Coordinates of C-alpha atoms in Angstrom, one line a residue:
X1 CA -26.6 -26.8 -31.8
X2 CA -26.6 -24.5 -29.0
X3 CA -25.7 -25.8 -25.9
X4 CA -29.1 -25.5 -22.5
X5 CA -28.8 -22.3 -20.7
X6 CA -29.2 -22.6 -17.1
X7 CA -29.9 -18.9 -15.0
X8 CA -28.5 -19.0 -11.4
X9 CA -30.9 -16.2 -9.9
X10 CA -31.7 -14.9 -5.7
X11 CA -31.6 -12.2 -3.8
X12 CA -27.8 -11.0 -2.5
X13 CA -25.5 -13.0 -0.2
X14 CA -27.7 -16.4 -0.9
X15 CA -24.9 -18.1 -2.3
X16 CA -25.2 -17.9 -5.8
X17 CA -21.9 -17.6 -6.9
X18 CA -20.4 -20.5 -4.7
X19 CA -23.1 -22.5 -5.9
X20 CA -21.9 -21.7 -9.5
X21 CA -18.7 -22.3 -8.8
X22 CA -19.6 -25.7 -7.3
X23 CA -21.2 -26.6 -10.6
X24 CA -18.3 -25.6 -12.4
X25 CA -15.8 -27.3 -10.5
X26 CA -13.9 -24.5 -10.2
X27 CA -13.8 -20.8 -8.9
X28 CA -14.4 -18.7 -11.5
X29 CA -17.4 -16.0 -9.9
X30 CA -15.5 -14.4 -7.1
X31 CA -17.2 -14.7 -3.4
X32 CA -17.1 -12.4 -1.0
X33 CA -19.5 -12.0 2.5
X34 CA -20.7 -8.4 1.4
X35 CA -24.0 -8.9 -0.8
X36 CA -23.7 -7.4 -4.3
X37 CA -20.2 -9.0 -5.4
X38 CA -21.6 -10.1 -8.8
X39 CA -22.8 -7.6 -10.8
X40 CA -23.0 -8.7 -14.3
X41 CA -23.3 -12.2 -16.0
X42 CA -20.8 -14.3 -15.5
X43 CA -21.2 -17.7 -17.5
X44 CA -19.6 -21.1 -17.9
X45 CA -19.8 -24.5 -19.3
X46 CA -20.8 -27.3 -16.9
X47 CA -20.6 -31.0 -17.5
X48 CA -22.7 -33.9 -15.2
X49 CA -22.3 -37.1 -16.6
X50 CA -22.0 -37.3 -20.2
X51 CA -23.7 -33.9 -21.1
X52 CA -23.2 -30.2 -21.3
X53 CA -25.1 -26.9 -20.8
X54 CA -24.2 -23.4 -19.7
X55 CA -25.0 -21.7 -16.4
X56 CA -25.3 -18.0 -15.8
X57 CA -24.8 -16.5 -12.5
X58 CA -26.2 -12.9 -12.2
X59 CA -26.4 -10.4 -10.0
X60 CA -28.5 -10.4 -6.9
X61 CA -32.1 -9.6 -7.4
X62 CA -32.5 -6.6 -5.6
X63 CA -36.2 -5.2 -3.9
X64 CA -34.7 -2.0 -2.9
X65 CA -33.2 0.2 -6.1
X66 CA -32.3 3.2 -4.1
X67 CA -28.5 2.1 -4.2
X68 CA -26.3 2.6 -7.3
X69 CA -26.5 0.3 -10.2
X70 CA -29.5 -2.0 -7.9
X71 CA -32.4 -1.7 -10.6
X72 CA -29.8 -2.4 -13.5
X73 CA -28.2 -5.0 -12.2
X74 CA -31.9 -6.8 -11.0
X75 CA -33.2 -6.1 -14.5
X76 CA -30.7 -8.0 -16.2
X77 CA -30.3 -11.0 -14.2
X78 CA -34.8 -11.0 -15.1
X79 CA -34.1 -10.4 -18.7
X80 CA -31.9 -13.4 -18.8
X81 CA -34.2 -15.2 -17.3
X82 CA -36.5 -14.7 -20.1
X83 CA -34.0 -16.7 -21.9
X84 CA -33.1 -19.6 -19.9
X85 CA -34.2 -22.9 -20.8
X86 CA -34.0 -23.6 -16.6
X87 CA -33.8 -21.3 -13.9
X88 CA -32.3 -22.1 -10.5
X89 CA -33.8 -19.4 -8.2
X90 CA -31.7 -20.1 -4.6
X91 CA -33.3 -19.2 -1.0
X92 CA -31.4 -18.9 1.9
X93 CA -32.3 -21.8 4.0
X94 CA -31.5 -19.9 7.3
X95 CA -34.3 -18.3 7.4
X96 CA -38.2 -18.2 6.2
X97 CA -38.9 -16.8 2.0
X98 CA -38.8 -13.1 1.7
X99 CA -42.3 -11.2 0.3
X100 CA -39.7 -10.5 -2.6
X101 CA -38.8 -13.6 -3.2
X102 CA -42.2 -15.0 -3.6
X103 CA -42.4 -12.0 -6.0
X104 CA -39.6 -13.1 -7.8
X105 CA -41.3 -16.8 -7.9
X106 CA -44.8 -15.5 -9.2
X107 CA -42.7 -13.7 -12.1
X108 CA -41.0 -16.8 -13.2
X109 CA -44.3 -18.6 -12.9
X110 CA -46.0 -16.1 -15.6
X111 CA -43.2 -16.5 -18.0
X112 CA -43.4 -19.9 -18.1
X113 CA -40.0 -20.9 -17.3
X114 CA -39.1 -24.4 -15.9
X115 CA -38.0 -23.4 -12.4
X116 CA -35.8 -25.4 -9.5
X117 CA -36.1 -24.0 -6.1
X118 CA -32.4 -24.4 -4.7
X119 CA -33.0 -23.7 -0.7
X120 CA -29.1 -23.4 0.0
X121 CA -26.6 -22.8 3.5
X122 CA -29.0 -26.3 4.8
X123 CA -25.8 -27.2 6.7
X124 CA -26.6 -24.6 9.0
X125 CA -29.2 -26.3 10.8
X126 CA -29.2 -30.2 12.2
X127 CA -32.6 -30.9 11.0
X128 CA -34.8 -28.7 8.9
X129 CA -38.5 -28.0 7.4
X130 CA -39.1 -27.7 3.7
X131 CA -42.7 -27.1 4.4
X132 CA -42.2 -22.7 3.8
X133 CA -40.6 -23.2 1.2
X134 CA -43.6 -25.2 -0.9
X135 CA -45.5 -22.2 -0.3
X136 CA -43.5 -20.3 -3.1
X137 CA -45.4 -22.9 -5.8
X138 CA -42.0 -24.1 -7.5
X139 CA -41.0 -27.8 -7.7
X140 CA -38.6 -29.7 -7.6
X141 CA -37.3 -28.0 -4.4
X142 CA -33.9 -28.8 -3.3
X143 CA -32.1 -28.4 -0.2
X144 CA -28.0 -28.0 -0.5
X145 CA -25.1 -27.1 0.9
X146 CA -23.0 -25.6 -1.5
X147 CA -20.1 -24.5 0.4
X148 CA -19.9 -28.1 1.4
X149 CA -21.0 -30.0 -1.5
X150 CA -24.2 -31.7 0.5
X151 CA -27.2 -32.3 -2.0
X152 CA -24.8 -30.9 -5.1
X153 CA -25.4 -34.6 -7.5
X154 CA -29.0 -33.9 -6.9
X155 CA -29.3 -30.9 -8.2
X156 CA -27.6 -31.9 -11.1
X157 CA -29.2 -34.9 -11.7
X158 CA -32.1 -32.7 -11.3
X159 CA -30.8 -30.1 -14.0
X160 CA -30.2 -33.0 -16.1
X161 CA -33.6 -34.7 -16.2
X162 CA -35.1 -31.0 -17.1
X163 CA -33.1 -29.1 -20.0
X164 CA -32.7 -30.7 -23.8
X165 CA -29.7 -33.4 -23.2
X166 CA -26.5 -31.9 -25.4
X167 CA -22.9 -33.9 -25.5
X168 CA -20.2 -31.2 -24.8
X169 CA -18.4 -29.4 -27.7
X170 CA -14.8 -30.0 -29.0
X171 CA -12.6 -27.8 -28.8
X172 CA -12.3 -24.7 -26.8
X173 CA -13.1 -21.1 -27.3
X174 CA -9.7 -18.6 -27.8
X175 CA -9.4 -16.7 -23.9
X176 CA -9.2 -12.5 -25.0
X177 CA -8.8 -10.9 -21.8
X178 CA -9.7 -7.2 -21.7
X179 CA -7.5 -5.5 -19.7
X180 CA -7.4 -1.6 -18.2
X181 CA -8.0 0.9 -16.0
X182 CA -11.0 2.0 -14.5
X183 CA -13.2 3.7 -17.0
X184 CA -11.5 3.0 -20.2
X185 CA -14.6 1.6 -21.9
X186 CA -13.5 -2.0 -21.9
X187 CA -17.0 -3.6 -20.8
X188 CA -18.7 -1.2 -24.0
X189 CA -15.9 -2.6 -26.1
X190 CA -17.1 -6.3 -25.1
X191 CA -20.8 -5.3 -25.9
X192 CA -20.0 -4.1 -28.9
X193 CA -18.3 -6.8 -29.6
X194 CA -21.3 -9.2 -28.6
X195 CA -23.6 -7.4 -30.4
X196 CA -25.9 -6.4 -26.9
X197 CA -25.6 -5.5 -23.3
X198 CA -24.1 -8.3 -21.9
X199 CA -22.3 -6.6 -19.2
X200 CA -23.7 -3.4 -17.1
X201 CA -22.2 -0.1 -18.0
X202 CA -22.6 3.0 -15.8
X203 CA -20.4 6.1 -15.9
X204 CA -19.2 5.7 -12.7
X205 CA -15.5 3.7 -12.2
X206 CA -15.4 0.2 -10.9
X207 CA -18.5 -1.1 -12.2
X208 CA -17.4 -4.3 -13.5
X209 CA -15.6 -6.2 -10.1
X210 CA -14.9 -10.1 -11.7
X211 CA -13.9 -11.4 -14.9
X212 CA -17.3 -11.9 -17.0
X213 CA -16.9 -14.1 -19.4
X214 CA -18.9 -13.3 -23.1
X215 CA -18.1 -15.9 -26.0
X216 CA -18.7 -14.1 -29.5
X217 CA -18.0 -16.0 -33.0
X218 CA -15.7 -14.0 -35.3
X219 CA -15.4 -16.0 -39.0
X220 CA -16.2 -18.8 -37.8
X221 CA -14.5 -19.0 -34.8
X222 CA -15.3 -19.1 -31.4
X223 CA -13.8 -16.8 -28.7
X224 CA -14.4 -16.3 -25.0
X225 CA -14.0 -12.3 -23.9
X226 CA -12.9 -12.2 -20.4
X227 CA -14.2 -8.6 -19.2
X228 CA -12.1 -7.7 -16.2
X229 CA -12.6 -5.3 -13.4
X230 CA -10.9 -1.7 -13.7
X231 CA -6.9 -2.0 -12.5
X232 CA -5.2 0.5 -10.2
X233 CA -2.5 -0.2 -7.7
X234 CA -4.1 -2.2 -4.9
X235 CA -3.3 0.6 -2.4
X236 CA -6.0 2.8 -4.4
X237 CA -8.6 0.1 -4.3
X238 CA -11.5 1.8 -2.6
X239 CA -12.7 -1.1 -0.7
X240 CA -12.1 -4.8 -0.6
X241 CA -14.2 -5.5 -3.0
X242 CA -12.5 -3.6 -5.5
X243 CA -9.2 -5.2 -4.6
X244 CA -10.3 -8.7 -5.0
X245 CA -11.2 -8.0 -8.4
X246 CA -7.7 -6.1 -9.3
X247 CA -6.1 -9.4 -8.1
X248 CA -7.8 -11.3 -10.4
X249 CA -7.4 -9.6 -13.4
X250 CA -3.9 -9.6 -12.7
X251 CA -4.2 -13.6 -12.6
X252 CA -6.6 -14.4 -15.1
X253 CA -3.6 -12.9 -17.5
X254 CA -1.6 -16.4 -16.9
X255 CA -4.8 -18.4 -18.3
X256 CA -5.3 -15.9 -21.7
X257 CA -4.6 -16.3 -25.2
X258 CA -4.6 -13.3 -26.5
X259 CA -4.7 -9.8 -24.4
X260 CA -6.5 -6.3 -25.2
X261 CA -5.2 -3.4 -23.3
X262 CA -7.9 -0.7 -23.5
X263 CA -6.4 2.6 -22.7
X264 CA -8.2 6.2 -23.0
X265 CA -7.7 8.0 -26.0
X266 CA -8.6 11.7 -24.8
X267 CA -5.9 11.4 -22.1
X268 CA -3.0 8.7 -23.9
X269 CA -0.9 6.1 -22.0
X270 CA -0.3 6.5 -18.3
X271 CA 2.5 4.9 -16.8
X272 CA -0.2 1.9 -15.1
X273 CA -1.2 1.6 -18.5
X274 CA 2.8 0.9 -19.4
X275 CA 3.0 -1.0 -15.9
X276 CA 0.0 -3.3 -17.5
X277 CA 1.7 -3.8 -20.6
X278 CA 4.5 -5.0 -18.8
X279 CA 2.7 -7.9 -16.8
X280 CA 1.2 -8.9 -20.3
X281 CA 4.5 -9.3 -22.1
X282 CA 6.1 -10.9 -18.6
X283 CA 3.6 -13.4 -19.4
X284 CA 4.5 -13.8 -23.0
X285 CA 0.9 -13.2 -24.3
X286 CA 0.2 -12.0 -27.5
X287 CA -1.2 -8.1 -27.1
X288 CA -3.5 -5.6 -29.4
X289 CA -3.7 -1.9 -27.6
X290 CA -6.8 -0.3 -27.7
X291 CA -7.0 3.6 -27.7
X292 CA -11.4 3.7 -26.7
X293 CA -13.0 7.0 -26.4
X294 CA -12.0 8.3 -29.7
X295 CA -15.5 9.9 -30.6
X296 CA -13.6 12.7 -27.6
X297 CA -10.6 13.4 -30.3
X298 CA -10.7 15.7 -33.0
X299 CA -10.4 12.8 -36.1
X300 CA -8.2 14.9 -38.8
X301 CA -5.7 12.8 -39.9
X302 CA -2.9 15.3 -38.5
X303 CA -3.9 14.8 -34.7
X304 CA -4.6 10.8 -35.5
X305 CA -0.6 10.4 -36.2
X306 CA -0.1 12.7 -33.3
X307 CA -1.8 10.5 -30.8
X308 CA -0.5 7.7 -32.4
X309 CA 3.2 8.7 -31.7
X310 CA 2.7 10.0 -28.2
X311 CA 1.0 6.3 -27.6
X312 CA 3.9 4.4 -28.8
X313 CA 6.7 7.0 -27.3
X314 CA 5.4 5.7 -23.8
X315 CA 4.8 2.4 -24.7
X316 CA 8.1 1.9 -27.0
X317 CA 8.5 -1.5 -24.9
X318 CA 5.0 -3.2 -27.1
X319 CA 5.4 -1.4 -29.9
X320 CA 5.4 -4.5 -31.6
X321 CA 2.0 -4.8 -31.3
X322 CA -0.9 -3.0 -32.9
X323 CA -2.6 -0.2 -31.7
X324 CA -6.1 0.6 -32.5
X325 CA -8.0 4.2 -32.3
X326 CA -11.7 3.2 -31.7
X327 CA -15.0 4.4 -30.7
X328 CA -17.5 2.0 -28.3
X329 CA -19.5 4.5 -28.2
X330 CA -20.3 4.9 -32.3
X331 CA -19.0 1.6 -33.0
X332 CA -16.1 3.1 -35.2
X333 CA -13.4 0.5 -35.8
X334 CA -14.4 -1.6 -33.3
X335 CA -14.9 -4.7 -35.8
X336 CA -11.1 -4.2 -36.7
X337 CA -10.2 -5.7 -32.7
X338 CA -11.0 -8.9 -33.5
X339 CA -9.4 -9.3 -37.0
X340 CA -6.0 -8.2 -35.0
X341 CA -6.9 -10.3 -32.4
X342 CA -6.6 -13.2 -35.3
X343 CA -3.3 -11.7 -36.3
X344 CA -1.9 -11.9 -33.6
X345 CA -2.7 -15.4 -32.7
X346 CA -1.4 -16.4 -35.8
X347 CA 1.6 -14.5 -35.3
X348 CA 2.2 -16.2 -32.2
X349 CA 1.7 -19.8 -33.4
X350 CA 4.5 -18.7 -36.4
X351 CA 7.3 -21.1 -36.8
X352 CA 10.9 -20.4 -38.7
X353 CA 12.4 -23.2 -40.3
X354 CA 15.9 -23.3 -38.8
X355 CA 18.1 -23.6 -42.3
X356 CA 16.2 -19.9 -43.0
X357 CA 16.7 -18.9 -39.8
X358 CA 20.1 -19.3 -39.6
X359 CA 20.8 -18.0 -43.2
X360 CA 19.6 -14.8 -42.0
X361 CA 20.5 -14.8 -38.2
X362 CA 24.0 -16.2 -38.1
X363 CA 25.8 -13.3 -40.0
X364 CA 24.1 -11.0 -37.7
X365 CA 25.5 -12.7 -34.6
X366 CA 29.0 -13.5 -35.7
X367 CA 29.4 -9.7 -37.1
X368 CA 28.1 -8.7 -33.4
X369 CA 28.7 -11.2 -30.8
X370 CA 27.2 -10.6 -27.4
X371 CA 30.0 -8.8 -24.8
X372 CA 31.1 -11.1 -21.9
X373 CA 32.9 -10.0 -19.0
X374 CA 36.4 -11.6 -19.8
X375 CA 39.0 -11.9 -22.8
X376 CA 37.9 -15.3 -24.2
X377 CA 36.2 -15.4 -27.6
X378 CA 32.4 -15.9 -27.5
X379 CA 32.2 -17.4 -31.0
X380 CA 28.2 -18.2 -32.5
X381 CA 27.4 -21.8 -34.1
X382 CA 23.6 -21.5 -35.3
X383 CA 20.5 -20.6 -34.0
X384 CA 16.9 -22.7 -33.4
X385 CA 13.6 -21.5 -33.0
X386 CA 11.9 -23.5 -30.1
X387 CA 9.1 -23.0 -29.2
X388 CA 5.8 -20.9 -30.3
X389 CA 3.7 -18.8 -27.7
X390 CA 5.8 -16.5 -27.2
X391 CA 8.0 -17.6 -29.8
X392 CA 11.2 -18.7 -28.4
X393 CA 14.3 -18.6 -30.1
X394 CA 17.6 -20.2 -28.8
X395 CA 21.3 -18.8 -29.9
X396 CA 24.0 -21.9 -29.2
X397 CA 27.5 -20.6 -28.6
X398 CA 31.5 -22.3 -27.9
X399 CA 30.8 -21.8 -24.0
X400 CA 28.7 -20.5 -21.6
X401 CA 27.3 -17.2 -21.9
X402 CA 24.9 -15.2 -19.9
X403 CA 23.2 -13.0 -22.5
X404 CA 22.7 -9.4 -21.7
X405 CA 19.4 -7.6 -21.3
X406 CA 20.5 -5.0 -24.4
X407 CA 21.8 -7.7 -26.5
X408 CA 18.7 -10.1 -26.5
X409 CA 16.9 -6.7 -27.6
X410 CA 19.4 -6.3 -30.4
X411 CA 18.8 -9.9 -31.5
X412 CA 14.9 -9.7 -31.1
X413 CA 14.9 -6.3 -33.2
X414 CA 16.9 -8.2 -36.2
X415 CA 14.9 -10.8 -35.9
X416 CA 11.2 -8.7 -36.2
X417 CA 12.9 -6.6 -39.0
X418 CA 13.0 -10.0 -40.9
X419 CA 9.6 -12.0 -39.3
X420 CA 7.9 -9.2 -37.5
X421 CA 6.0 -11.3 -35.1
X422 CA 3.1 -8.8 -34.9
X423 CA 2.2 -8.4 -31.6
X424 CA 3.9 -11.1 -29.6
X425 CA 6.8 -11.4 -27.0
X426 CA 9.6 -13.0 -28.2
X427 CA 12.5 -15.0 -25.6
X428 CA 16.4 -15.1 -26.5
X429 CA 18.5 -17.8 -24.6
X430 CA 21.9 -18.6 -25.2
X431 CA 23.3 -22.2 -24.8
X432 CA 26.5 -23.8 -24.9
X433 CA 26.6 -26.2 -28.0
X434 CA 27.0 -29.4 -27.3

């Protein structure tokens, strides 16, 4: 049974997103003091008490739609209103409602929807009047604090005495970060993958700033796609904004299960795409490349193998993982990202028994031992695999060794010519058996 949907809606710089956050328990919407640092849907799963439901925080609800994006990003955060089963619409209690606000109330009121007023930033003032806020016709109303926690339990105690009462779910969803550069396609590859709009598109770079988070069911199975914002070096970022975002995408790597790097297919690898890559498999995270924008390619199956090689020449580094040729925009392929995506989890999770291992492995290494700086005999005893995730094997010699970079490639080549480990890092260590 699906879990309540709770919609965190106001106008810019109310402090939607800390509230979210709050209500979370952690920081996952970033928040900034320019208005309009959430653009898309952002979502999470909340627990008070002994029960469960999912809050939304959009975008501000914007009265004026002269400025990019405005009207898109104010007609989304409505439309999931439509779908909430409780809306939170927050005020900024420093000040009087806003004509546009009440608007915004008399909308919610026609639909029907169950409504809190959250009157937020109540820390401001030493004592304060609830009596203008009444005048926007939805109760319960609520002061908080969010930054500070003041008036958070009742809120939730108030959230929980509205929506349908659900325990939480075991088990959690399978992290895919989608990684790139700005203006790859990756938030149409997430849509496509959701099956609707779930995160603003516009033609122009740098439209997605946070990490929204979409979960999709593939076979079964449930799986969290982490949209990030566009990455460039920081010293391109066109405004603060824009680098907040680049830094984390760059963290939310650490926290991923699987990674898709979403690349351009019209213009092939750039070296940030290779500098990407490079993070990903620093991490040790499983990795499927995506080459989007396909539909701009001329599809005969000549220039399909020619853009394949000129992807993996630049990218020799990952070409253990698979790439993909795809199309957001007509939908071609794009069901295949999610079957590699369960490839390469499995792939990850592999395990080699150590008797087959070693069968296979320990020829290998005595007929090539690693090279060590002096004269003394470097002489291999067997070889364990230990752990999975990246997939981490260990090589036990007479002494102490410090492997070279070359030689752990040699050994990880051997091994994927036996195992091939589809798109996973693998680590080589070298111990002195005991």
């Amino acid at each position: 049974m699906a879990l309540p949907r709770v919609v965190i809606l106001g106008l810019p710089n109310v402090g939607k997103s800390t509230l979210f956050n709050k209500i979370l328990r952690k920081k996952k919407a970033l928040v900034h003091r320019q208005p309009g640092m959430t653009r898309d849907v952002i979502s999470g799963l909340a627990q008070w008490q002994e029960y469960c439901f999912e809050v939304l925080d959009t975008g501000g609800l914007f009265e004026n739609p002269s400025r990019p994006l405005n009207e898109k990003i104010t007609g989304k955060a409505l439309e999931y209103a439509e779908d909430a089963d409780l809306v939170l619409l927050v005020v900024d209690g420093t000040r009087e409602p806003l004509p546009w606000e009440g608007e915004v109330a008399r909308r919610l009121l026609r639909m029907g929807k169950r409504t809190i007023l959250v009157v937020n930033k109540m820390d401001v003032k030493r004592s304060f009047d609830l009596t203008p806020y009444y005048a926007l016709a939805i109760e319960p109303v609520v002061p908080l604090s969010a930054e500070h926690n003041y008036g958070l339990s009742d809120l939730l105690d108030a959230i929980i005495s509205i929506i349908p009462r659900r325990s939480c779910p075991e088990g959690e969803a399978v992290k895919v970060l989608v990684l790139g550069k700005p203006n790859v396609g990756k938030s149409s590859i997430v849509n496509r993958l959701a099956g609707k709009e779930r995160v603003i598109v516009d033609p122009k770079p740098g439209t997605t700033r946070d990490v929204i988070d979409v979960e999709v069911k593939f076979k079964g199975k449930k799986y969290r796609l982490l949209d990030t914002a566009g990455m460039r070096r920081l010293s391109r970022a066109s405004d603060s904004l824009e680098a907040a975002g680049i830094i984390k995408a760059e963290k939310a790597i650490r926290g991923a299960d699987v990674c898709l790097l979403v690349m351009d297919a019209s213009q092939g690898p750039t070296h940030y795409d290779a500098a990407i890559a490079s993070r990903i498999v620093k991490e040790g995270k499983p990795l499927v490349l995506v080459a989007n924008k396909w539909d701009l390619v001329r599809a005969d199956t000549v220039e399909y193998f020619r853009h394949r090689e000129r992807f993996l020449e630049k990218l020799k580094f990952v070409s253990f993982s698979p790439l993909l040729f795809v199309s957001a925009l007509t939908g071609r392929r794009i069901t295949n990202i999610m079957e590699e995506v369960e490839e390469v989890l499995r792939e990850a999770e592999r395990r080699i028994k150590t008797p087959e291992l070693n069968k296979y492995l320990l020829p290998i290494l005595r007929q090539t031992p690693p090279r060590v700086p002096d004269t003394r005999e470097v002489k291999p005893f067997y070889a364990v695999q230990a752990g999975v995730n990246p997939p981490l094997f260990v090589l036990f010699f007479n002494r102490e060794i410090e492997l070279e970079e070359s030689y752990k490639r040699f050994v990880e080549r051997k091994i994927r010519e036996k195992w091939t480990f589809k798109g996973t890092p693998i680590r080589i260590k070298a111990r002195k058996k005991l």
